[in-house]
């Protein structure tokens, strides 16, 4: 050991009085210094460091816009998979599949969900500027979101972060019910299709075996038929030869009698 390890020590506050809070950490990553604040200690310094904490509104706006874009992309993909062209009769891969409509319905339920127990004026995505617009696609009113975040920041925060039934937990649970690898709706349907494909493959193998046996039987019957025909042809040649000998024998007998 060249240098014994020591805990990081942080003083929060100014002066030497009771206002100063001493915090120790076994690593340079401190999460309990201030509520909601994580500090990464890069070097030791005895000079005071001022930390300013403020909302990253632009980051929130970017996150919500990305959510809206991904949501609409998912709907576009569903439309593509269930499309039907009446002129060419071309169908999408999942045309007529009821599972797709269930997925689509649940996606719409997600964005229409209202959180109970919060301020009724800020209880859904539509209240903060995220709503279904033209073509049943999500639209984002950035100006309304910024206004609501400025005038009712606590209500907006509770809408998204309320434990259990806030939009954050609700959306996470709703998506998990769709995509969970254990028992999600899409996973169950995929497994059902895999089982159906396996059953059809086994059926194809069984039918192929039947066809192979029938082919062998037909080959055997045709071979036997060819042998029978060959035997008949051989007998026909003998009979033809005998038929040719009979007139010759009769003519010889007549000549003998005439002589």
Tab-separated table of C-alpha atoms in Angstrom:
chain	number	residue	atom	x	y	z
A	1	UNK	CA	0.000	0.000	0.000
A	2	UNK	CA	1.628	3.229	-1.173
A	3	UNK	CA	-1.082	5.575	0.118
A	4	UNK	CA	-3.803	4.421	2.535
A	5	UNK	CA	-7.329	4.924	1.184
A	6	UNK	CA	-9.416	7.624	2.784
A	7	UNK	CA	-13.046	8.687	2.506
A	8	UNK	CA	-13.898	11.793	0.536
A	9	UNK	CA	-14.955	14.651	2.826
A	10	UNK	CA	-17.323	17.426	1.727
A	11	UNK	CA	-18.454	20.456	3.695
A	12	UNK	CA	-21.789	21.925	2.665
A	13	UNK	CA	-22.287	25.524	3.777
A	14	UNK	CA	-20.120	28.512	4.718
A	15	UNK	CA	-18.242	29.452	7.878
A	16	UNK	CA	-17.489	27.319	10.889
A	17	UNK	CA	-20.874	27.346	12.623
A	18	UNK	CA	-23.773	24.941	12.799
A	19	UNK	CA	-24.750	25.839	9.240
A	20	UNK	CA	-21.971	23.645	7.853
A	21	UNK	CA	-22.835	20.015	7.104
A	22	UNK	CA	-20.080	17.411	6.919
A	23	UNK	CA	-20.563	14.538	4.444
A	24	UNK	CA	-18.260	11.551	3.956
A	25	UNK	CA	-18.223	9.146	1.028
A	26	UNK	CA	-16.244	5.984	0.336
A	27	UNK	CA	-16.200	6.923	-3.361
A	28	UNK	CA	-16.035	10.083	-5.442
A	29	UNK	CA	-19.706	9.692	-6.427
A	30	UNK	CA	-21.980	11.345	-3.861
A	31	UNK	CA	-25.762	11.070	-4.142
A	32	UNK	CA	-27.019	12.199	-0.701
A	33	UNK	CA	-25.437	15.642	-0.566
A	34	UNK	CA	-28.611	17.446	-1.723
A	35	UNK	CA	-32.034	16.008	-2.620
A	36	UNK	CA	-32.093	15.078	-6.281
A	37	UNK	CA	-28.460	16.083	-6.820
A	38	UNK	CA	-25.547	13.780	-7.666
A	39	UNK	CA	-22.004	15.120	-7.287
A	40	UNK	CA	-18.909	13.643	-8.931
A	41	UNK	CA	-15.732	14.721	-7.096
A	42	UNK	CA	-12.878	15.266	-9.543
A	43	UNK	CA	-10.146	16.687	-7.266
A	44	UNK	CA	-9.546	17.921	-3.730
A	45	UNK	CA	-9.760	21.680	-3.151
A	46	UNK	CA	-10.039	23.846	-0.063
A	47	UNK	CA	-11.664	26.714	-1.961
A	48	UNK	CA	-15.494	26.902	-1.908
A	49	UNK	CA	-17.306	25.634	-5.004
A	50	UNK	CA	-20.718	27.034	-5.916
A	51	UNK	CA	-23.207	24.560	-7.349
A	52	UNK	CA	-26.281	25.900	-9.137
A	53	UNK	CA	-29.284	23.591	-9.532
A	54	UNK	CA	-32.002	24.465	-12.025
A	55	UNK	CA	-34.540	22.721	-14.229
A	56	UNK	CA	-33.385	21.491	-17.613
A	57	UNK	CA	-36.542	22.535	-19.441
A	58	UNK	CA	-34.963	22.132	-22.865
A	59	UNK	CA	-34.000	18.571	-21.960
A	60	UNK	CA	-37.572	17.796	-20.864
A	61	UNK	CA	-38.932	19.264	-24.098
A	62	UNK	CA	-36.509	17.150	-26.136
A	63	UNK	CA	-37.490	13.994	-24.231
A	64	UNK	CA	-41.223	14.563	-24.738
A	65	UNK	CA	-40.736	15.356	-28.423
A	66	UNK	CA	-38.732	12.136	-28.814
A	67	UNK	CA	-41.546	10.198	-27.087
A	68	UNK	CA	-44.108	11.709	-29.475
A	69	UNK	CA	-41.944	10.850	-32.506
A	70	UNK	CA	-41.416	7.249	-31.384
A	71	UNK	CA	-45.138	6.849	-30.658
A	72	UNK	CA	-46.094	8.053	-34.136
A	73	UNK	CA	-43.428	5.873	-35.745
A	74	UNK	CA	-44.928	2.842	-33.982
A	75	UNK	CA	-48.388	3.708	-35.347
A	76	UNK	CA	-46.981	4.201	-38.849
A	77	UNK	CA	-45.354	0.788	-38.649
A	78	UNK	CA	-48.638	-0.808	-37.554
A	79	UNK	CA	-50.427	0.846	-40.480
A	80	UNK	CA	-47.789	-0.488	-42.862
A	81	UNK	CA	-48.075	-4.045	-41.535
A	82	UNK	CA	-51.893	-4.033	-41.772
A	83	UNK	CA	-52.217	-2.156	-45.086
A	84	UNK	CA	-54.364	-3.309	-48.012
A	85	UNK	CA	-54.221	-2.069	-51.598
A	86	UNK	CA	-57.641	-2.580	-53.260
A	87	UNK	CA	-56.175	-2.077	-56.735
A	88	UNK	CA	-53.362	-4.628	-56.520
A	89	UNK	CA	-54.926	-6.678	-53.679
A	90	UNK	CA	-51.549	-6.514	-51.952
A	91	UNK	CA	-51.795	-7.040	-48.195
A	92	UNK	CA	-49.529	-6.179	-45.316
A	93	UNK	CA	-47.851	-8.995	-43.404
A	94	UNK	CA	-50.235	-8.670	-40.434
A	95	UNK	CA	-53.376	-7.688	-42.338
A	96	UNK	CA	-56.432	-8.848	-40.391
A	97	UNK	CA	-54.439	-9.880	-37.309
A	98	UNK	CA	-56.511	-8.958	-34.213
A	99	UNK	CA	-53.413	-8.669	-32.039
A	100	UNK	CA	-52.278	-5.605	-33.973
A	101	UNK	CA	-55.556	-3.853	-33.217
A	102	UNK	CA	-55.180	-4.728	-29.537
A	103	UNK	CA	-51.702	-3.212	-29.519
A	104	UNK	CA	-52.972	-0.108	-31.291
A	105	UNK	CA	-55.842	0.235	-28.829
A	106	UNK	CA	-53.539	-0.044	-25.826
A	107	UNK	CA	-51.208	2.595	-27.231
A	108	UNK	CA	-54.118	5.006	-27.505
A	109	UNK	CA	-55.226	4.131	-23.963
A	110	UNK	CA	-51.753	5.028	-22.730
A	111	UNK	CA	-51.766	8.565	-24.065
A	112	UNK	CA	-55.394	9.192	-23.000
A	113	UNK	CA	-54.836	7.997	-19.438
A	114	UNK	CA	-55.819	10.352	-16.627
A	115	UNK	CA	-54.004	10.154	-13.295
A	116	UNK	CA	-56.381	10.040	-10.342
A	117	UNK	CA	-55.743	11.995	-7.178
A	118	UNK	CA	-53.781	14.858	-8.748
A	119	UNK	CA	-54.824	18.370	-9.739
A	120	UNK	CA	-57.681	17.870	-12.265
A	121	UNK	CA	-56.223	20.674	-14.380
A	122	UNK	CA	-52.963	18.697	-14.767
A	123	UNK	CA	-54.060	15.063	-14.836
A	124	UNK	CA	-53.215	13.898	-18.381
A	125	UNK	CA	-50.767	14.365	-21.224
A	126	UNK	CA	-53.279	16.561	-23.045
A	127	UNK	CA	-53.223	19.010	-20.125
A	128	UNK	CA	-49.501	19.614	-20.674
A	129	UNK	CA	-49.641	19.867	-24.461
A	130	UNK	CA	-49.400	16.243	-25.688
A	131	UNK	CA	-52.628	15.263	-27.460
A	132	UNK	CA	-54.033	13.200	-30.324
A	133	UNK	CA	-54.420	15.336	-33.419
A	134	UNK	CA	-54.878	14.819	-37.135
A	135	UNK	CA	-54.686	11.269	-38.396
A	136	UNK	CA	-54.886	9.957	-34.810
A	137	UNK	CA	-51.251	10.919	-34.287
A	138	UNK	CA	-49.679	12.541	-31.247
A	139	UNK	CA	-48.910	16.225	-31.426
A	140	UNK	CA	-46.828	18.285	-29.014
A	141	UNK	CA	-47.654	21.875	-28.080
A	142	UNK	CA	-44.261	22.946	-26.774
A	143	UNK	CA	-45.475	26.423	-25.792
A	144	UNK	CA	-48.257	25.022	-23.614
A	145	UNK	CA	-45.851	22.578	-21.950
A	146	UNK	CA	-43.401	25.348	-21.087
A	147	UNK	CA	-46.224	27.514	-19.787
A	148	UNK	CA	-47.619	24.748	-17.566
A	149	UNK	CA	-44.142	23.922	-16.301
A	150	UNK	CA	-43.585	27.572	-15.422
A	151	UNK	CA	-46.949	28.260	-13.792
A	152	UNK	CA	-47.580	24.844	-12.158
A	153	UNK	CA	-44.221	23.118	-11.817
A	154	UNK	CA	-45.198	20.994	-8.795
A	155	UNK	CA	-48.392	19.735	-10.455
A	156	UNK	CA	-46.546	18.846	-13.660
A	157	UNK	CA	-43.864	17.037	-11.657
A	158	UNK	CA	-46.501	15.087	-9.708
A	159	UNK	CA	-48.254	14.132	-12.960
A	160	UNK	CA	-45.140	12.387	-14.244
A	161	UNK	CA	-43.364	11.241	-11.074
A	162	UNK	CA	-46.119	10.265	-8.657
A	163	UNK	CA	-45.176	6.831	-7.347
A	164	UNK	CA	-47.329	3.944	-8.536
A	165	UNK	CA	-49.882	5.681	-10.723
A	166	UNK	CA	-48.030	8.695	-12.140
A	167	UNK	CA	-47.575	8.823	-15.901
A	168	UNK	CA	-43.986	7.638	-15.614
A	169	UNK	CA	-44.857	4.409	-13.798
A	170	UNK	CA	-48.117	3.959	-15.720
A	171	UNK	CA	-46.470	4.214	-19.146
A	172	UNK	CA	-43.650	1.915	-18.047
A	173	UNK	CA	-46.110	-0.730	-16.818
A	174	UNK	CA	-48.332	-0.392	-19.895
A	175	UNK	CA	-45.397	-0.860	-22.257
A	176	UNK	CA	-44.162	-3.779	-20.173
A	177	UNK	CA	-47.540	-5.502	-20.571
A	178	UNK	CA	-47.028	-5.225	-24.319
A	179	UNK	CA	-43.342	-6.074	-24.657
A	180	UNK	CA	-42.355	-8.134	-21.600
A	181	UNK	CA	-40.296	-11.154	-22.650
A	182	UNK	CA	-42.047	-13.209	-19.975
A	183	UNK	CA	-45.756	-12.616	-20.597
A	184	UNK	CA	-46.161	-9.507	-22.759
A	185	UNK	CA	-48.955	-9.444	-25.328
A	186	UNK	CA	-46.537	-9.370	-28.262
A	187	UNK	CA	-44.403	-12.112	-26.720
A	188	UNK	CA	-47.444	-14.358	-26.207
A	189	UNK	CA	-48.616	-13.808	-29.761
A	190	UNK	CA	-45.124	-14.488	-31.090
A	191	UNK	CA	-44.992	-17.736	-29.113
A	192	UNK	CA	-48.434	-18.669	-30.438
A	193	UNK	CA	-47.266	-18.106	-34.015
A	194	UNK	CA	-44.077	-20.088	-33.346
A	195	UNK	CA	-46.155	-22.994	-31.984
A	196	UNK	CA	-48.455	-22.810	-35.005
A	197	UNK	CA	-45.476	-22.778	-37.351
A	198	UNK	CA	-43.981	-25.791	-35.589
A	199	UNK	CA	-47.306	-27.643	-35.888
A	200	UNK	CA	-47.520	-26.814	-39.603
A	201	UNK	CA	-43.923	-27.942	-40.131
A	202	UNK	CA	-44.707	-31.263	-38.462
A	203	UNK	CA	-47.819	-31.575	-40.617
A	204	UNK	CA	-45.734	-30.891	-43.722
A	205	UNK	CA	-43.219	-33.543	-42.676
A	206	UNK	CA	-46.036	-36.048	-42.109
A	207	UNK	CA	-47.589	-35.285	-45.504
A	208	UNK	CA	-44.183	-35.534	-47.147
A	209	UNK	CA	-43.734	-39.004	-45.641
A	210	UNK	CA	-47.146	-40.030	-46.996
A	211	UNK	CA	-46.259	-38.666	-50.430
A	212	UNK	CA	-42.905	-40.459	-50.375
A	213	UNK	CA	-44.590	-43.789	-49.526
A	214	UNK	CA	-47.252	-43.257	-52.175
A	215	UNK	CA	-44.555	-42.402	-54.719
A	216	UNK	CA	-42.704	-45.615	-53.892
A	217	UNK	CA	-45.921	-47.626	-54.176
A	218	UNK	CA	-46.748	-46.072	-57.537
A	219	UNK	CA	-43.228	-46.727	-58.787
A	220	UNK	CA	-43.576	-50.371	-57.707
A	221	UNK	CA	-46.969	-50.694	-59.403
A	222	UNK	CA	-45.725	-49.112	-62.625
A	223	UNK	CA	-42.674	-51.368	-62.563
A	224	UNK	CA	-44.895	-54.416	-62.133
A	225	UNK	CA	-47.135	-53.139	-64.943
A	226	UNK	CA	-44.151	-52.702	-67.209
A	227	UNK	CA	-43.038	-56.266	-66.446
A	228	UNK	CA	-46.532	-57.562	-67.222
A	229	UNK	CA	-46.665	-55.615	-70.479
A	230	UNK	CA	-43.215	-56.903	-71.410
A	231	UNK	CA	-44.395	-60.479	-70.760
A	232	UNK	CA	-47.508	-59.876	-72.882
A	233	UNK	CA	-45.368	-58.452	-75.675
A	234	UNK	CA	-43.159	-61.543	-75.534
A	235	UNK	CA	-46.200	-63.824	-75.722
A	236	UNK	CA	-47.591	-61.756	-78.587
A	237	UNK	CA	-44.390	-62.253	-80.547
A	238	UNK	CA	-44.636	-66.041	-80.004
A	239	UNK	CA	-48.265	-66.085	-81.095
A	240	UNK	CA	-47.411	-63.984	-84.150
A	241	UNK	CA	-44.674	-66.398	-85.099
A	242	UNK	CA	-47.022	-69.370	-84.659
A	243	UNK	CA	-49.669	-67.626	-86.726
A	244	UNK	CA	-47.186	-67.247	-89.531
A	245	UNK	CA	-46.198	-70.948	-89.321
A	246	UNK	CA	-49.756	-72.269	-89.540
A	247	UNK	CA	-50.447	-71.106	-93.164
A	248	UNK	CA	-47.069	-72.443	-94.242
A	249	UNK	CA	-47.847	-75.854	-92.716
A	250	UNK	CA	-51.284	-75.963	-94.371
A	251	UNK	CA	-49.808	-75.080	-97.761
A	252	UNK	CA	-47.222	-77.836	-97.405
A	253	UNK	CA	-49.918	-80.341	-96.529
A	254	UNK	CA	-51.997	-79.358	-99.565
A	255	UNK	CA	-49.025	-79.753	-101.867
A	256	UNK	CA	-48.345	-83.166	-100.398
A	257	UNK	CA	-51.903	-84.222	-100.941
A	258	UNK	CA	-51.878	-82.918	-104.520
A	259	UNK	CA	-48.742	-84.823	-105.330
